[in-house]
mmCIF file of C-alpha atoms in Angstrom:
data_model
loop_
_atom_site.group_PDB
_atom_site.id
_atom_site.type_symbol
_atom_site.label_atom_id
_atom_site.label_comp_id
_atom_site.label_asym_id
_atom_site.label_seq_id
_atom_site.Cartn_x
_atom_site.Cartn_y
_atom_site.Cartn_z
ATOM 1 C CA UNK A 1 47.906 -3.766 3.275
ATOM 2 C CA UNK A 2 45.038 -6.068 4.717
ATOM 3 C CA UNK A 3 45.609 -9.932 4.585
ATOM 4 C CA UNK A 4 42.678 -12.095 3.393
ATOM 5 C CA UNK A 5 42.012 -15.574 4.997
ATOM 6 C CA UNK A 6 42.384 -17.033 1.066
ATOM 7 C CA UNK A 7 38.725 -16.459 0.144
ATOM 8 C CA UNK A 8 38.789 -12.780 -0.183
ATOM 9 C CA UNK A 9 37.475 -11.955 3.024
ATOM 10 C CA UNK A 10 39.591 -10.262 5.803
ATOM 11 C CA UNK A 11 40.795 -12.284 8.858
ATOM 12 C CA UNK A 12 38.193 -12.301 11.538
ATOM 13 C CA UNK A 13 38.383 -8.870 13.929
ATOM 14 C CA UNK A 14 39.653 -6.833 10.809
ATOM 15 C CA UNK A 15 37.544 -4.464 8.754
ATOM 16 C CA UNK A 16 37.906 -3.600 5.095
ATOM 17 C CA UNK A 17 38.007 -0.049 5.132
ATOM 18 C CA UNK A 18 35.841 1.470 2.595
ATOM 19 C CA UNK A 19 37.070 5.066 1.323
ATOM 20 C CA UNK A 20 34.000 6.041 -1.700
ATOM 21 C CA UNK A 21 30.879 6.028 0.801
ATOM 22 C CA UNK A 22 28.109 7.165 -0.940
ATOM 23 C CA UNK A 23 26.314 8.988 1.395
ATOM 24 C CA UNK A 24 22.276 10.476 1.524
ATOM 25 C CA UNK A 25 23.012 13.781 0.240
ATOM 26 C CA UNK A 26 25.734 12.590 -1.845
ATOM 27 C CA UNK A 27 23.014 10.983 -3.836
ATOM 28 C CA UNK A 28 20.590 13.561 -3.486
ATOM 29 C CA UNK A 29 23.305 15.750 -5.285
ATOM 30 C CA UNK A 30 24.283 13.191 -7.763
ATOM 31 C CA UNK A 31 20.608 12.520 -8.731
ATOM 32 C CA UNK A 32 20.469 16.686 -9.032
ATOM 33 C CA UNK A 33 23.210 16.623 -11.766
ATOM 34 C CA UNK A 34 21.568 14.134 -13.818
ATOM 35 C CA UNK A 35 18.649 16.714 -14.588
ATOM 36 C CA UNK A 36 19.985 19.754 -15.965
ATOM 37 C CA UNK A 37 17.127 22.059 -15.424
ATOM 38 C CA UNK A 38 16.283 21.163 -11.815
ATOM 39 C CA UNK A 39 16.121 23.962 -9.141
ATOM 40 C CA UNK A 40 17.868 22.311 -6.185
ATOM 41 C CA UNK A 41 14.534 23.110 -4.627
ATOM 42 C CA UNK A 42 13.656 18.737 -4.548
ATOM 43 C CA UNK A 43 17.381 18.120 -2.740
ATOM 44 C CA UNK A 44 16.964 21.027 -0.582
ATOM 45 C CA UNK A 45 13.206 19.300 0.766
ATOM 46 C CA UNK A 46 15.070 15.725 0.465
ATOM 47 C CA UNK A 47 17.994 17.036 3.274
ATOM 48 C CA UNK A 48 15.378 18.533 5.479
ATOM 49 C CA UNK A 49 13.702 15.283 5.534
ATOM 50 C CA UNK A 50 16.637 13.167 5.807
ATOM 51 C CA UNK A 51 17.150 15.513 9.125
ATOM 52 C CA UNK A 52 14.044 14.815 10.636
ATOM 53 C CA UNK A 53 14.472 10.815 10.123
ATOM 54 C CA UNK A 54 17.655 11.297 12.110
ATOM 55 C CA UNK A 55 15.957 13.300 15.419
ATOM 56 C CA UNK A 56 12.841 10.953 15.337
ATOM 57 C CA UNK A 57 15.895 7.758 15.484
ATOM 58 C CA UNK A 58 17.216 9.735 18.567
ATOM 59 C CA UNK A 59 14.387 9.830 19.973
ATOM 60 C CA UNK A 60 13.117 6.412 19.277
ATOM 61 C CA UNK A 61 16.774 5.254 20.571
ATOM 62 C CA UNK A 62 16.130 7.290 23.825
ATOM 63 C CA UNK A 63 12.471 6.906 24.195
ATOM 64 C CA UNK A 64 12.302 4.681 27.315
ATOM 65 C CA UNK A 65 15.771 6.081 28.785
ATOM 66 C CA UNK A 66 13.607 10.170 28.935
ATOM 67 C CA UNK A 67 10.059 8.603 29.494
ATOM 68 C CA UNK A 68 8.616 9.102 25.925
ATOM 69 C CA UNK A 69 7.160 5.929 26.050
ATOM 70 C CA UNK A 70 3.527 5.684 26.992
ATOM 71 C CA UNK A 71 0.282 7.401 25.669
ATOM 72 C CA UNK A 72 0.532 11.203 24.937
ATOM 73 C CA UNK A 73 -3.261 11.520 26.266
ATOM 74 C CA UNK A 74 -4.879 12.479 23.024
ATOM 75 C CA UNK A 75 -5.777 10.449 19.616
ATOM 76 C CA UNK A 76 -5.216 11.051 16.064
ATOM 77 C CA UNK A 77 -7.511 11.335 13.202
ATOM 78 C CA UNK A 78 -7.842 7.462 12.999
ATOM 79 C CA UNK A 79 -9.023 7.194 16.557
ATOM 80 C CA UNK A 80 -5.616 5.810 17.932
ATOM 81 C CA UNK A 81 -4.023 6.416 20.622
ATOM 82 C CA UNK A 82 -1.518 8.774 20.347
ATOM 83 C CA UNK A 83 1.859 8.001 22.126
ATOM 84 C CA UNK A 84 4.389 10.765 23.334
ATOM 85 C CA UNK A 85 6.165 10.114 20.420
ATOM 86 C CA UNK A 86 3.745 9.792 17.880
ATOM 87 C CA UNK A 87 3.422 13.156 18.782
ATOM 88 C CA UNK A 88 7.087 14.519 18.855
ATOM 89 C CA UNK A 89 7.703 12.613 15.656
ATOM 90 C CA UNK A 90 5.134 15.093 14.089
ATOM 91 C CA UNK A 91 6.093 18.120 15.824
ATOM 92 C CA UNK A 92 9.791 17.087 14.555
ATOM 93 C CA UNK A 93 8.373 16.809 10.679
ATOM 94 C CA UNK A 94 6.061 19.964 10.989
ATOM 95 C CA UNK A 95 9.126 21.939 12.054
ATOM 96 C CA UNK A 96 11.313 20.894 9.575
ATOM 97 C CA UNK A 97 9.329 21.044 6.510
ATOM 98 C CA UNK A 98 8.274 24.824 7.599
ATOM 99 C CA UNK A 99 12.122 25.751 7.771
ATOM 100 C CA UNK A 100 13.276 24.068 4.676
ATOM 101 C CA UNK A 101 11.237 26.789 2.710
ATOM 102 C CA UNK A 102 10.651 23.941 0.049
ATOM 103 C CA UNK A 103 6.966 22.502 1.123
ATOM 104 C CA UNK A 104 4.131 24.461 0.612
ATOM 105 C CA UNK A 105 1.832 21.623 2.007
ATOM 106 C CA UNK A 106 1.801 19.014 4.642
ATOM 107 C CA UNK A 107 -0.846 15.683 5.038
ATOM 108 C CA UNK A 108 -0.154 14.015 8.218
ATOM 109 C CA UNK A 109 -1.884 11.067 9.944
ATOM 110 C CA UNK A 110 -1.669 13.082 12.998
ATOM 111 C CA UNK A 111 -3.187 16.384 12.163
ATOM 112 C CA UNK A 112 -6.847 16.277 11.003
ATOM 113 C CA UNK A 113 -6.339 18.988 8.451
ATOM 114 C CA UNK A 114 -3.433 19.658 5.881
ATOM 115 C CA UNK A 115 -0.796 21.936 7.034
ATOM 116 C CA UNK A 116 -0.266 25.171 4.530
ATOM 117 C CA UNK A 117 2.798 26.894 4.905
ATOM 118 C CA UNK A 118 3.237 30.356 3.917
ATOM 119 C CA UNK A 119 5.968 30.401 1.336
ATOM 120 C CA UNK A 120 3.964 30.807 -1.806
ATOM 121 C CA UNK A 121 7.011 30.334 -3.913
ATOM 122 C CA UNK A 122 7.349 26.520 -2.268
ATOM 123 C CA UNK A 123 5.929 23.754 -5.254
ATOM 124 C CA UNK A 124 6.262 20.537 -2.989
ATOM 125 C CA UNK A 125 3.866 18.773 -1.169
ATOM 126 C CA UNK A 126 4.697 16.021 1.960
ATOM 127 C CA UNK A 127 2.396 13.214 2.990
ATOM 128 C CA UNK A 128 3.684 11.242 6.049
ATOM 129 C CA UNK A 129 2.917 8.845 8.837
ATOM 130 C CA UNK A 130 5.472 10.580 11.194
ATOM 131 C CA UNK A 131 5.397 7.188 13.856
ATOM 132 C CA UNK A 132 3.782 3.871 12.117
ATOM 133 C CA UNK A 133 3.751 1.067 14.230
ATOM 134 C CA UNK A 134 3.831 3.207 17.346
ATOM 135 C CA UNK A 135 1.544 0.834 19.650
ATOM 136 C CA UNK A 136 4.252 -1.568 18.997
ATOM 137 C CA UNK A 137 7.137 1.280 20.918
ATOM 138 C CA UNK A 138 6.853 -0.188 24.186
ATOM 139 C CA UNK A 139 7.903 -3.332 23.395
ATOM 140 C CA UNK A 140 11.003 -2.176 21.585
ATOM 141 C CA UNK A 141 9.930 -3.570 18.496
ATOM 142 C CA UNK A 142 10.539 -1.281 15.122
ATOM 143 C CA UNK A 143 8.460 1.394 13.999
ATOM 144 C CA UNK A 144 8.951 3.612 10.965
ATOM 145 C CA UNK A 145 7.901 7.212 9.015
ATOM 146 C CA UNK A 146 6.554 6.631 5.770
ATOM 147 C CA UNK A 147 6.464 9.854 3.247
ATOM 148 C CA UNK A 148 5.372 10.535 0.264
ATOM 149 C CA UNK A 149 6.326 14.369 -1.938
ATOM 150 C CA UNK A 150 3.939 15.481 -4.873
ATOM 151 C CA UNK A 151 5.460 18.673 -6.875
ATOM 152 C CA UNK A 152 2.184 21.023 -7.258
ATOM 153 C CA UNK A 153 0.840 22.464 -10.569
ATOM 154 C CA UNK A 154 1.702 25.662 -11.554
ATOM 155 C CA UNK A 155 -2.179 26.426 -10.927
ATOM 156 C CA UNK A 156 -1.247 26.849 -7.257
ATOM 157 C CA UNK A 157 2.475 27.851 -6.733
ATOM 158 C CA UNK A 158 3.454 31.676 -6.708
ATOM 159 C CA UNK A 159 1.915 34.792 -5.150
ATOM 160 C CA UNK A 160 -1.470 34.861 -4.888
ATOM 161 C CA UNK A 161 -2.052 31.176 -5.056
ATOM 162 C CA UNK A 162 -3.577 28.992 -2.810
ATOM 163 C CA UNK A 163 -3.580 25.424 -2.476
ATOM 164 C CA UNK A 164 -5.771 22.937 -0.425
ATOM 165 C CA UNK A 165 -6.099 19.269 0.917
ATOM 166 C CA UNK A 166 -8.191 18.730 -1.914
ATOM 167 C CA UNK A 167 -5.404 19.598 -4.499
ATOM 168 C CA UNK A 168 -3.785 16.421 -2.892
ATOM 169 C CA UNK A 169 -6.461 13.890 -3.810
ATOM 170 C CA UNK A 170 -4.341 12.472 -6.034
ATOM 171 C CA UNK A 171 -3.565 8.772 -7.248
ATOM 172 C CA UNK A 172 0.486 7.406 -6.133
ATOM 173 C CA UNK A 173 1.166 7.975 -9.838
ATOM 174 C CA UNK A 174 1.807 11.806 -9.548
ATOM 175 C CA UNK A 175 4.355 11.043 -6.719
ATOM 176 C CA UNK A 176 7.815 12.270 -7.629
ATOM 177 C CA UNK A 177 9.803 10.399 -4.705
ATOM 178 C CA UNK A 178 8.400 8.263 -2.124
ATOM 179 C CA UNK A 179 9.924 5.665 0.517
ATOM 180 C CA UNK A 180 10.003 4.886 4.142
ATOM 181 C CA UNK A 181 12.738 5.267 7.430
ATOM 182 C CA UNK A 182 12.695 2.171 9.820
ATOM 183 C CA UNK A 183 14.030 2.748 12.929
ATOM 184 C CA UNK A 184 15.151 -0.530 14.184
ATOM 185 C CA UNK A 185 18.773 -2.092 15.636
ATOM 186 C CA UNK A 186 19.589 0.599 13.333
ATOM 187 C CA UNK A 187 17.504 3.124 10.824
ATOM 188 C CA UNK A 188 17.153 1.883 7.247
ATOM 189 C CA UNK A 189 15.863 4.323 5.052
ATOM 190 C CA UNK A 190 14.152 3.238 1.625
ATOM 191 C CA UNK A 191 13.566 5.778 -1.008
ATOM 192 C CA UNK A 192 12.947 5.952 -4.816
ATOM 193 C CA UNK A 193 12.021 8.241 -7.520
ATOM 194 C CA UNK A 194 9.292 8.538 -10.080
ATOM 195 C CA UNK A 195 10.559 5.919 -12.681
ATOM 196 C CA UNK A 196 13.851 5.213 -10.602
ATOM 197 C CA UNK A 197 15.221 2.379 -8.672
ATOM 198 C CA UNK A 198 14.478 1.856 -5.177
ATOM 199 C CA UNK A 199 17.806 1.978 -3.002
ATOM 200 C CA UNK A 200 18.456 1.256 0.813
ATOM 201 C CA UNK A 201 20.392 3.748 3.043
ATOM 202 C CA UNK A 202 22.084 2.909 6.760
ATOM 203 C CA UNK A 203 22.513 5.331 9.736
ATOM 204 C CA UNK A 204 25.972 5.593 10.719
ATOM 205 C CA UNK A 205 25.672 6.946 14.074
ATOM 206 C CA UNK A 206 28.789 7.965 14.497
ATOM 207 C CA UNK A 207 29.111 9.720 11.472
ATOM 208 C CA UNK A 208 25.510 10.968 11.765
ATOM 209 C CA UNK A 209 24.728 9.708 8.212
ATOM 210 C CA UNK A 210 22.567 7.801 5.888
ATOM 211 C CA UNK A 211 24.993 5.346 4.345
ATOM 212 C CA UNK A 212 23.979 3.769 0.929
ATOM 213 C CA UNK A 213 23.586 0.070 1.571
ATOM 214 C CA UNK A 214 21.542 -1.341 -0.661
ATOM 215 C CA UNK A 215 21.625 -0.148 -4.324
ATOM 216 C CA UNK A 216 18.873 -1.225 -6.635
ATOM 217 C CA UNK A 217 16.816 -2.983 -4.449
ATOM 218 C CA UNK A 218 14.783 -5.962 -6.386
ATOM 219 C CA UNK A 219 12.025 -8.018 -5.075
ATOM 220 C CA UNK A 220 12.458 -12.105 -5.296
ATOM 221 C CA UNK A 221 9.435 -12.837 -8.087
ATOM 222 C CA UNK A 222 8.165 -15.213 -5.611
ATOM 223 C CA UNK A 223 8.536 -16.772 -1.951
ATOM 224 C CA UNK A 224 6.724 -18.751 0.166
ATOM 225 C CA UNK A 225 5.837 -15.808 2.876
ATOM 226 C CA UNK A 226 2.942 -14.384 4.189
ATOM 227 C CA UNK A 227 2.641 -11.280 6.223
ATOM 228 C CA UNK A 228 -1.239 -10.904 7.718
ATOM 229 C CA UNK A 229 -3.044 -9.985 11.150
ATOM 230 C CA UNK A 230 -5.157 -13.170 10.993
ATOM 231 C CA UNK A 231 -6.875 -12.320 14.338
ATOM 232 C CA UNK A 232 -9.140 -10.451 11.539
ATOM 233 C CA UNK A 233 -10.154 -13.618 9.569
ATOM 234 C CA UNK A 234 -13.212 -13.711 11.261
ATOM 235 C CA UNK A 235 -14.601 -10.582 9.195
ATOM 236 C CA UNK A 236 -12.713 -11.483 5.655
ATOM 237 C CA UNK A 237 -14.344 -11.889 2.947
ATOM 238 C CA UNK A 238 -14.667 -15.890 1.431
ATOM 239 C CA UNK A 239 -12.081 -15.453 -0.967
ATOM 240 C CA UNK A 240 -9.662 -13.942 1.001
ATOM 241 C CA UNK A 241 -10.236 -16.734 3.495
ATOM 242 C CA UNK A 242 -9.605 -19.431 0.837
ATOM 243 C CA UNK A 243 -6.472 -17.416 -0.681
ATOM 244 C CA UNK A 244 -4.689 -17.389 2.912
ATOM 245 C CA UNK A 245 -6.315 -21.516 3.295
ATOM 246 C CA UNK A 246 -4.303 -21.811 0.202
ATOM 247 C CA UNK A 247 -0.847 -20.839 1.437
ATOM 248 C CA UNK A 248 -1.278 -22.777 5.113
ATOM 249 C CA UNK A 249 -3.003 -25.551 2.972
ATOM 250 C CA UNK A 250 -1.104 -26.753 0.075
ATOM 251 C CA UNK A 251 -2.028 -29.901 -0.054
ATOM 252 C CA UNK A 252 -0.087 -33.437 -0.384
ATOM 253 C CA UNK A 253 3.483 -33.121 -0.642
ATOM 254 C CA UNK A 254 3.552 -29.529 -0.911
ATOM 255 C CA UNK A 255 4.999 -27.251 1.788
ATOM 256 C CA UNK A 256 3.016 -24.606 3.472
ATOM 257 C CA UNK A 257 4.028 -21.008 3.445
ATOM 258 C CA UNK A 258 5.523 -19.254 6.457
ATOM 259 C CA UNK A 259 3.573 -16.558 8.400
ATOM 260 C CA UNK A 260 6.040 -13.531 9.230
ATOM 261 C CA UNK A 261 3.848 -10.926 11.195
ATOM 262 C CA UNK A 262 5.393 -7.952 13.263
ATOM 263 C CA UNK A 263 2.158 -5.525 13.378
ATOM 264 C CA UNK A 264 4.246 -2.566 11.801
ATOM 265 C CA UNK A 265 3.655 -2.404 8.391
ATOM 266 C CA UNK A 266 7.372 -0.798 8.309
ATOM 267 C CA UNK A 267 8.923 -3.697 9.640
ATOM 268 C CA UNK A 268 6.651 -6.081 7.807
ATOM 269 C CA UNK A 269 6.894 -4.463 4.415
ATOM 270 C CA UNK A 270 10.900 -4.150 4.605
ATOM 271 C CA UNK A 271 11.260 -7.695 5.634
ATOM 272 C CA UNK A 272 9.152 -8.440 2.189
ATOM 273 C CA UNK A 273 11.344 -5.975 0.438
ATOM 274 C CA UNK A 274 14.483 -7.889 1.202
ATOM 275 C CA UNK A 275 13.108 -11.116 1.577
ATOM 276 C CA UNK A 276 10.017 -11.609 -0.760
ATOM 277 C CA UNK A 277 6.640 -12.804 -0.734
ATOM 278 C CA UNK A 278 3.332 -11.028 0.468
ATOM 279 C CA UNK A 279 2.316 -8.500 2.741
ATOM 280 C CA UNK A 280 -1.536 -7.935 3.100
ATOM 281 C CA UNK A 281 -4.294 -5.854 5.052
ATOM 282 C CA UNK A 282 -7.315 -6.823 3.142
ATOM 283 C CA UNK A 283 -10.551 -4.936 3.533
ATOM 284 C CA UNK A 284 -13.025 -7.134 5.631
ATOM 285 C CA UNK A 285 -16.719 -6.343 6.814
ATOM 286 C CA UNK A 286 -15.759 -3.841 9.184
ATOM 287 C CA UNK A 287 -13.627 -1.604 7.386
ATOM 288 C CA UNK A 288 -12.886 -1.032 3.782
ATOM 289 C CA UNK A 289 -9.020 -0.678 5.334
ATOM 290 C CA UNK A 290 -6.765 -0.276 8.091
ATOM 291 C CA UNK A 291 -4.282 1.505 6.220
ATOM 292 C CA UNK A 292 -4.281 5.353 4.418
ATOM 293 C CA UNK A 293 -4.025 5.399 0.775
ATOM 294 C CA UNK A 294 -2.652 8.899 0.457
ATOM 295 C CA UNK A 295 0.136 8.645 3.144
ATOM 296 C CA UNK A 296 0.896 4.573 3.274
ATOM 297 C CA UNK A 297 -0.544 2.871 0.463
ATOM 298 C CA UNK A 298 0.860 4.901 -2.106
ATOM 299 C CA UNK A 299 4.206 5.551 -0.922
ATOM 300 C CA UNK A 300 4.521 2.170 -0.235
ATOM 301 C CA UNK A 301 3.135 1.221 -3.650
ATOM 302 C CA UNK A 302 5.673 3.305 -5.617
ATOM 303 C CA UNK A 303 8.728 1.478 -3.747
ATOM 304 C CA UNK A 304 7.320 -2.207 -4.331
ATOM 305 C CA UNK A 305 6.561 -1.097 -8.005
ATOM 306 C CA UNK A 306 9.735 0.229 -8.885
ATOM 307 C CA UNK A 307 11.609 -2.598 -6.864
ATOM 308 C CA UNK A 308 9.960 -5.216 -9.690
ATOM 309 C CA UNK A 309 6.874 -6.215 -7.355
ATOM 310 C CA UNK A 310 3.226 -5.475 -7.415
ATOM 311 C CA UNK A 311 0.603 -3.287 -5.653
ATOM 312 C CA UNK A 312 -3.062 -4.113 -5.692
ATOM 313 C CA UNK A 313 -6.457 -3.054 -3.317
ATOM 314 C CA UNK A 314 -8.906 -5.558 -2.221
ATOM 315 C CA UNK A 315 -10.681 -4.758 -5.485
ATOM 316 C CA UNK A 316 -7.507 -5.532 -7.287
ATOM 317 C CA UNK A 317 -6.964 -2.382 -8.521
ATOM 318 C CA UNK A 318 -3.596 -1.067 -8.900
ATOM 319 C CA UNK A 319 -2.701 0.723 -5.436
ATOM 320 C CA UNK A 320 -0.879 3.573 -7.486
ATOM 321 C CA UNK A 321 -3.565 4.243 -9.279
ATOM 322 C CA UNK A 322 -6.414 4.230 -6.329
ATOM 323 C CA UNK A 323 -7.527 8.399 -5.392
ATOM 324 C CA UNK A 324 -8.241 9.318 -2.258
ATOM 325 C CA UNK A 325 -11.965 10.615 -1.429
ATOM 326 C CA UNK A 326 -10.401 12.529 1.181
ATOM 327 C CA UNK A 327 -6.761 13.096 2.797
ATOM 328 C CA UNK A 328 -7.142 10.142 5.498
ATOM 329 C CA UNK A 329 -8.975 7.606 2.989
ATOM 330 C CA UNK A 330 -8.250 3.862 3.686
ATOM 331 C CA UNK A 331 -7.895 0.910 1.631
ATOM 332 C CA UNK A 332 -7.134 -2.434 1.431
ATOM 333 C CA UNK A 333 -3.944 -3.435 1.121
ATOM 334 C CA UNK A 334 -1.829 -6.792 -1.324
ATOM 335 C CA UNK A 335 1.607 -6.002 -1.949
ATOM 336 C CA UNK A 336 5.264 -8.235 -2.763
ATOM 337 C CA UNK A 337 6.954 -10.319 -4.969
ATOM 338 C CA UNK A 338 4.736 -10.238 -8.461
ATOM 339 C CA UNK A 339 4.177 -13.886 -8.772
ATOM 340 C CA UNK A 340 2.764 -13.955 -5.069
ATOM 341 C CA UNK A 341 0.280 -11.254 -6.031
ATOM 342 C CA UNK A 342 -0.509 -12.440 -8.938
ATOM 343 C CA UNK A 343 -1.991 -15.125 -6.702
ATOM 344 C CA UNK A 344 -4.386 -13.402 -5.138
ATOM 345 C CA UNK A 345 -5.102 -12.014 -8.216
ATOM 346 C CA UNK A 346 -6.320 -15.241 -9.807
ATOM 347 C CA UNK A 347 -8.162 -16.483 -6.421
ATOM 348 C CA UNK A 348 -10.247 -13.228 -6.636
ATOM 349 C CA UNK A 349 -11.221 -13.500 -9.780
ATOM 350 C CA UNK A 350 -12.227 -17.221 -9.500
ATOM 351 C CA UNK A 351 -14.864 -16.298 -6.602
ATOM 352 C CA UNK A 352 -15.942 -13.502 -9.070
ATOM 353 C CA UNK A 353 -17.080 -15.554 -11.720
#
């Protein structure tokens, strides 16, 4: 029997042991039984992916130990750089979605087209940023995969079917499970369900799995955080300048926020996760948006939504709801704790009058 210290907690050095881990694919399977008619197909796609987060963290924890640091000569659709593992990471997801039988489709940021794979029967669809962050890898500072899976009509599933990019130009609503791996001091994995709670998984390296961590995961309503690349200011828009004056800016008595900026939008939008407040990439005039609505936005959007926060565009439209003109669209990008967004909100529309 383990002592306490007299306030519940085990003496210093000690660990409380526990026996009923709930595990990645534990969950998966748990999440199966609750829907009678399901296939297995979904939890079959969700373990092939859960697979893939694990290489790309052992890789990631190896990167500068085997020399996959550096640039990989070549650049993605986006025009960035592509680094060595950049690279790997999407070999890694290309590979594993093609074996798992269960994805009939594939959008990645680092393949120009959509990748079709040949098993007709397959009614999933995968949208990923295998490596986000990754000009941040050789400074050791976290990166992540964001994903997103769309189930497919019945209009193109089955033997002489086909299916296209354009069949994915869809708004974040028709996502069935979206989330995010970061791979940090350890990999946290973030996922969550059409309707469902958003929960947080650990890596347990020596048991070589996802650990559940963080059940229910629920955005603060509001805190006094920002998360922005204000080297960009220069090219905002007025309101967006006054909105972020605002928060440095109070006024008498008041306290300013604090600025939290990493340059991963991983890192950044898992510290707002746990944390609360705001995490923005507005839309400035140079680009409508840094970031890609179909494979970052959205997935993104889902897990902020269902975790009791909000998810706008520079327009203020609802991220979730926002359709992609094509596979690597880009938008704008407010999301966090609802009261914070709400915010921005209100400052927008005050400029618009």
């Amino acid at each position: 029997m383990t002592t306490t210290n007299g306030n519940g907690a085990p003496p210093v050095g000690q660990e409380n042991i526990n026996t009923d881990i709930i595990t990645l694919s534990r969950f998966f399977t748990e999440e199966q039984t609750k829907h009678p008619h399901a296939t297995g197909d979904f939890t079959l796609l969700c373990h092939s992916l859960q697979f893939a987060f694990k290489s790309i963290a052992y890789y990631i924890r190896r990167a500068s130990l085997i020399n996959l640091s550096g640039l990989a000569g070549s650049s993605n659709t986006t025009g960035d750089d592509q680094k060595k593992l950049d690279v790997i990471g999407n070999d890694i997801i290309v590979s594993t979605l093609r074996g798992s039988g269960k994805c009939r489709i594939l959008v990645s940021e680092e393949e120009e087209e959509a990748i079709i794979f040949n098993n007709h029967q397959a009614r999933y669809a995968v949208v990923c940023d295998p490596i986000d962050g990754s000009s941040n890898l050789d400074a050791g500072v976290s990166v992540g995969t964001i994903f997103g899976i769309f189930q497919l009509p019945e209009s193109v599933v089955g033997p002489n079917k086909t299916v296209s990019a354009k069949d994915l130009l869809l708004p974040g609503t028709e996502l069935v499970a979206a989330g995010f791996t970061m791979y940090g001091a350890s990999a946290q994995l973030v996922i969550t369900m059409k309707g469902g709670t958003v929960n947080g998984f650990t890596l347990e390296n020596s048991l070589g799995e996802f650990i559940l961590t963080h059940p229910n995961m629920k955005l603060p309503a509001k805190r006094s955080i920002y998360s922005v690349n204000e080297g960009n200011s220069v090219y905002w828009d007025e309101w967006v300048k006054d909105y972020f004056n605002q928060l440095k800016y109070p006024g008498e008595g008041k306290k300013p926020y604090s600025a939290r900026y990493i340059g991963s939008m991983v890192a950044d939008a898992y510290r707002t996760l746990l944390y609360g407040g705001i995490f923005a990439y507005p839309s400035d005039s140079k680009s409508k948006g840094k970031l890609r609505i179909l494979y970052e936005c959205a997935p993104m959007a889902m897990v902020f939504e269902n975790a009791g926060g909000l998810a706008i565009n520079s327009r203020m439209e609802r991220l979730l709801a926002v359709v992609p003109e094509h596979i690597h669209d880009k938008s704008g990008v407010f999301l966090g704790s609802k009261d914070e967004v709400q915010k921005v909100i209100d400052i927008y529309n005050k400029h618009k009058k």
